[in-house]
CSV table of C-alpha atoms in Angstrom, one decimal:
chain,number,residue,atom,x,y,z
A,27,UNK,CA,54.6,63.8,-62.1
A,28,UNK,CA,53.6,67.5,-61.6
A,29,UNK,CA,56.0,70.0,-62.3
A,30,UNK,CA,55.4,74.3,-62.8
A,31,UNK,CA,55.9,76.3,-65.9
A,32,UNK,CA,56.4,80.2,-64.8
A,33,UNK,CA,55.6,82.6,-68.0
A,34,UNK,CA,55.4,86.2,-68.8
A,35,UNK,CA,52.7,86.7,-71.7
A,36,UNK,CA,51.4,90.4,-72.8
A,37,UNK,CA,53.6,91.2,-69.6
A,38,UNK,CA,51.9,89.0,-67.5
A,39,UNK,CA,53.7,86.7,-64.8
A,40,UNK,CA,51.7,83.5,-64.8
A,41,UNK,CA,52.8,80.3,-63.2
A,42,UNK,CA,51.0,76.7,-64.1
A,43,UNK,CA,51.0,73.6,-62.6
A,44,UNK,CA,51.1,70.9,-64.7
A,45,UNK,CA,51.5,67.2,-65.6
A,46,UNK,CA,52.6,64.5,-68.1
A,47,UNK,CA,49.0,63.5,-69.2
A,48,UNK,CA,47.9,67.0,-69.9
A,49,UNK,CA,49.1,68.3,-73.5
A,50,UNK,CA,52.1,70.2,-73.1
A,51,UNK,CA,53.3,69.5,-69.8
A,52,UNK,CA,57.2,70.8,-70.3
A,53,UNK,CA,56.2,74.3,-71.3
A,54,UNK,CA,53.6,76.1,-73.1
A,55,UNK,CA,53.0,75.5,-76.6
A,56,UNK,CA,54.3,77.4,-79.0
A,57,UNK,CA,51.0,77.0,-81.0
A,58,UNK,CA,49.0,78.8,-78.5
A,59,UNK,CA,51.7,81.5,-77.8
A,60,UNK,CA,51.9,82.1,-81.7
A,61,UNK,CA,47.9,82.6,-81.3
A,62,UNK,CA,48.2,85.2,-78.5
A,63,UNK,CA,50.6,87.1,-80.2
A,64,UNK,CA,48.1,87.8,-82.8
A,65,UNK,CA,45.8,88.9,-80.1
A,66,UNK,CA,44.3,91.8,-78.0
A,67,UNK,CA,41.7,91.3,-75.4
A,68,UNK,CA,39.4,94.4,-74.9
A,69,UNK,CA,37.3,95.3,-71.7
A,70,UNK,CA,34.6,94.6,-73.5
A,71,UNK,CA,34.9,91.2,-74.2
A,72,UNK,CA,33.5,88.1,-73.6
A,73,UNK,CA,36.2,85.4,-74.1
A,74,UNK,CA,35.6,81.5,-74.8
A,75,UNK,CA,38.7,79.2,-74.1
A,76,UNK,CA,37.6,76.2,-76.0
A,77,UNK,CA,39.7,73.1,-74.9
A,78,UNK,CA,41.7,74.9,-72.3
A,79,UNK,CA,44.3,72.8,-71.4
A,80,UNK,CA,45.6,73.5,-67.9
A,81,UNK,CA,44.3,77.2,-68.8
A,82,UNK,CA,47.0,79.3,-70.4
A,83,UNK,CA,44.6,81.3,-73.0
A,84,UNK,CA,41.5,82.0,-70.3
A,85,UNK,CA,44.0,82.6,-67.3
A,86,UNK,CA,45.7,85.4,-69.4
A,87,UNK,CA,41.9,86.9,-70.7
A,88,UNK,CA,41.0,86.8,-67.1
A,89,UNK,CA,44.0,88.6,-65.6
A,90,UNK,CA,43.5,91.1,-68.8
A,91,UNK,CA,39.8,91.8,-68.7
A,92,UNK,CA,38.4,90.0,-65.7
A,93,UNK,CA,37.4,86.6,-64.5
A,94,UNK,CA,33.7,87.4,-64.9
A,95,UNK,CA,34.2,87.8,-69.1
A,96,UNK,CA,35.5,84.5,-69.6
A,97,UNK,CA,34.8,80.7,-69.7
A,98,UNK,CA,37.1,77.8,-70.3
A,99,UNK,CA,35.9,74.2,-70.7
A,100,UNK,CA,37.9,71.3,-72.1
A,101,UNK,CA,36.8,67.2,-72.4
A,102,UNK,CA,39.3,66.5,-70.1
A,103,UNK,CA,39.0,65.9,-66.4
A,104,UNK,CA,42.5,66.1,-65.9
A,105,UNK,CA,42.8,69.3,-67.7
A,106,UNK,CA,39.9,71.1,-66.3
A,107,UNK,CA,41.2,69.9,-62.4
A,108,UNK,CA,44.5,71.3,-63.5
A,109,UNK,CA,43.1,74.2,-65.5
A,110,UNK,CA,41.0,74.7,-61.8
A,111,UNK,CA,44.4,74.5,-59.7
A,112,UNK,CA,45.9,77.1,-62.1
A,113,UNK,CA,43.2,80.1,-62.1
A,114,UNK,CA,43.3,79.8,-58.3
A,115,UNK,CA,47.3,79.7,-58.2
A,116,UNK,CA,47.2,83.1,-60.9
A,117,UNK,CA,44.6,85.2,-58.6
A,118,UNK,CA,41.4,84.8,-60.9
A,119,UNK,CA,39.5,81.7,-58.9
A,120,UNK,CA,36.1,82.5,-60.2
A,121,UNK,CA,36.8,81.6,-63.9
A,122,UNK,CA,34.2,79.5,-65.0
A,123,UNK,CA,35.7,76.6,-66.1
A,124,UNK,CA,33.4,73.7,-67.3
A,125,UNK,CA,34.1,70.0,-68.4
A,126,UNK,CA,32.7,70.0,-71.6
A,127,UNK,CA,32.5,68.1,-75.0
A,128,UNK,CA,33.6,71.0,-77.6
A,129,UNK,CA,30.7,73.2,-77.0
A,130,UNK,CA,28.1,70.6,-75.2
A,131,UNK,CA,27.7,72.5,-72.0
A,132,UNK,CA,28.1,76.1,-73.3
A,133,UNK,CA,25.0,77.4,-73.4
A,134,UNK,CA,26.1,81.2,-74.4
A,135,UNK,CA,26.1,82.4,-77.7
A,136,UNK,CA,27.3,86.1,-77.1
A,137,UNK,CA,31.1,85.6,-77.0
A,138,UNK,CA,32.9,88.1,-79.1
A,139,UNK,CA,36.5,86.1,-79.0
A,140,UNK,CA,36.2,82.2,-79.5
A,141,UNK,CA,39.8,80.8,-79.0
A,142,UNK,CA,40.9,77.4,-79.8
A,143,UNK,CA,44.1,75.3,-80.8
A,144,UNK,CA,42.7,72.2,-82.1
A,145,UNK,CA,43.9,68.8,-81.9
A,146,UNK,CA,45.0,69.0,-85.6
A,147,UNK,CA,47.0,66.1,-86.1
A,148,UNK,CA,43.3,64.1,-85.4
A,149,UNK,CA,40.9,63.7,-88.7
A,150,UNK,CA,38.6,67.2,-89.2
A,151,UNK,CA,35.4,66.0,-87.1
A,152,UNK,CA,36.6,67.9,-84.3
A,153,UNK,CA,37.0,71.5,-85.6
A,154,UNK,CA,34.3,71.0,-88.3
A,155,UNK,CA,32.2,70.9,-85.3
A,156,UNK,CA,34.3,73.8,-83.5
A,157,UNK,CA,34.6,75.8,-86.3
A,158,UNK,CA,30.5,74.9,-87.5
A,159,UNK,CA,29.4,75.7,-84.4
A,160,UNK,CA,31.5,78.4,-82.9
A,161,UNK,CA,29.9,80.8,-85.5
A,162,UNK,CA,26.7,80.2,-84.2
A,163,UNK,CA,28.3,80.9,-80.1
A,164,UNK,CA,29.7,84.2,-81.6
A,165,UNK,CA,27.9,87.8,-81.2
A,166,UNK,CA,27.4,90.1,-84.4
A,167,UNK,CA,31.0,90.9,-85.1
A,168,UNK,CA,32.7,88.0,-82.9
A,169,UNK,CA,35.6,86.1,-83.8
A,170,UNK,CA,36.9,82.6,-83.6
A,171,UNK,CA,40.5,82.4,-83.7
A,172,UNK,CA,42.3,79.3,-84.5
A,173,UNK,CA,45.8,77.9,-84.5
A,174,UNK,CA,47.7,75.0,-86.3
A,175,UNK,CA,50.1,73.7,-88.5
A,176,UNK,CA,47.6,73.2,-91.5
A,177,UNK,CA,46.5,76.2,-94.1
A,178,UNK,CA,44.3,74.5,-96.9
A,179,UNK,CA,41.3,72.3,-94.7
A,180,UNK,CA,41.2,75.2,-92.5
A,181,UNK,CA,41.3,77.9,-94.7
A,182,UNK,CA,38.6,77.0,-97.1
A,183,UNK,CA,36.1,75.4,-94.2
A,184,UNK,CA,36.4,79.1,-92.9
A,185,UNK,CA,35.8,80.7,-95.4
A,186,UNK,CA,32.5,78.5,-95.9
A,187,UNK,CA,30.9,79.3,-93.0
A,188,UNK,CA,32.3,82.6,-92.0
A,189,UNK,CA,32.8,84.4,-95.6
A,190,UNK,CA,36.3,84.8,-95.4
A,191,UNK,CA,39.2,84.7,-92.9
A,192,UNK,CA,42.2,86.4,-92.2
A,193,UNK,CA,45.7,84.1,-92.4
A,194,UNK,CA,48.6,85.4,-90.8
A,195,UNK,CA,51.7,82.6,-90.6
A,196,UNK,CA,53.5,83.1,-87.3
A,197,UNK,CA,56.7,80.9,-86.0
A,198,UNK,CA,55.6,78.0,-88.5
A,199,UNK,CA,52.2,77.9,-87.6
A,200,UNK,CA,49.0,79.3,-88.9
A,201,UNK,CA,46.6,81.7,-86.9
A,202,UNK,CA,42.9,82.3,-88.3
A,203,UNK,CA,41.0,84.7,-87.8
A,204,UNK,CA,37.8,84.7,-88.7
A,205,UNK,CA,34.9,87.6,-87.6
A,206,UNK,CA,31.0,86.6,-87.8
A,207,UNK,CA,29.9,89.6,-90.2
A,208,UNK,CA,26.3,88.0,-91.2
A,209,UNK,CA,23.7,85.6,-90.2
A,210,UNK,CA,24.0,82.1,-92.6
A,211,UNK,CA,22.2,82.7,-95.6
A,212,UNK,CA,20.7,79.9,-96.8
A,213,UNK,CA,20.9,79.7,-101.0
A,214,UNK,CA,17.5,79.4,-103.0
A,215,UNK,CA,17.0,77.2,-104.6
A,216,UNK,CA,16.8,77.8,-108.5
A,217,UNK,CA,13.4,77.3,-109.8
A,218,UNK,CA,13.0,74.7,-112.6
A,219,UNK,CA,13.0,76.1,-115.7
A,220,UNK,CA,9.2,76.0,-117.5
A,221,UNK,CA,9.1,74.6,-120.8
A,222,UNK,CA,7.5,77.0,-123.5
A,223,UNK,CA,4.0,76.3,-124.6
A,224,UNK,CA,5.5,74.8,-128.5
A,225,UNK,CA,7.6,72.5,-126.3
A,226,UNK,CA,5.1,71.3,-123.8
A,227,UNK,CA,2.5,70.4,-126.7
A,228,UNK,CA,5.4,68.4,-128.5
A,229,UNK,CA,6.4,66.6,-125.6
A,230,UNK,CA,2.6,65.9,-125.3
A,231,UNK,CA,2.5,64.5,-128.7
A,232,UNK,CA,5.8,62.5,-128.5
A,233,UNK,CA,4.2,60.6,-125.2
A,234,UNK,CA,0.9,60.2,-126.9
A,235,UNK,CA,3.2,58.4,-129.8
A,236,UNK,CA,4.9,56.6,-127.4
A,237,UNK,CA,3.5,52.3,-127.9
């Protein structure tokens, strides 16, 4: 059954069309508004909505900065006809909005502001890959922000591949921030240590010994 949300976010009157298969239908998620909040969206940048939803995140980027700067994409076909219905019904009908696997048909990798809510409640495959990924989709000095309900997993997998990660706890919920500062460096690997001449020779004569 569809049914409309009407929202003001960042002082922007959006309205959404939704539906009881799409996450959320009753009203926005208090997830993704606690992610916003930590949030400003500059001219300048180039916004990925990963797993969109009906399109609250890249609707607000693209009334902010622009429909051109942003792309949404989610797996779901309901969510991305929805997500479709909603840009169009909010004045910003040239969003590009993709049905995608996590980031199988997003090409780019020059977005300064990756933006997710992960299904958290799932095992961590899902935003290994986001999180794994995502830092290779990010420009010099991106970011990948992240909301859930979990600190540790996320925390410490963010730090692993980013360096580090800024935590800020908002309404119950945890918002990460994490900015691509560096290129993965791969560690060397230690050389093996060389035995000493007096040590070679008496491993020599202990295998010479040896019946």
């Amino acid at each position: 059954m569809k049914q409309m949300i009407h929202a003001k976010i960042k002082d922007v009157d959006l309205k959404f069309e939704t539906e009881s298969t799409i996450f959320s239908p009753n009203s926005i998620d208090n997830g993704t508004l606690a992610m916003l909040s930590e949030i400003d969206f500059l001219p300048s940048d180039k916004v990925l909505d990963l797993g969109c939803g009906y399109g609250v995140v890249g609707i607000l980027a693209g009334k902010l900065i622009g429909e051109e700067s942003v792309i949404m994409c989610d797996i779901s076909e309901q969510a991305v006809k929805h997500a479709t219905i909603n840009a169009t019904l909010n004045g910003v009908p040239y969003i590009d909005i993709r049905l995608s696997d996590g980031y199988q048909n997003v090409q780019e990798n020059d977005f300064t502001l990756i933006l997710c809510n992960p299904p958290y409640h799932a095992d961590f495959s899902v935003p290994k890959k986001f999180i794994e990924v995502g830092f290779r989709k990010l420009a010099m000095g991106g970011k990948l922000v992240m909301v859930t309900k979990r600190l540790d997993w996320y925390k410490n997998k963010l730090v692993s591949v980013f360096g580090g990660v800024k935590v800020q706890k908002v309404e119950g919920y945890y918002v990460f921030v994490a900015e691509k500062r560096s290129q993965v460096i791969k560690k060397k690997k230690k050389p093996a240590k060389r035995l000493s001449k007096k040590l070679q020779q008496k491993q020599k004569c202990f295998k010479t010994n040896q019946p």
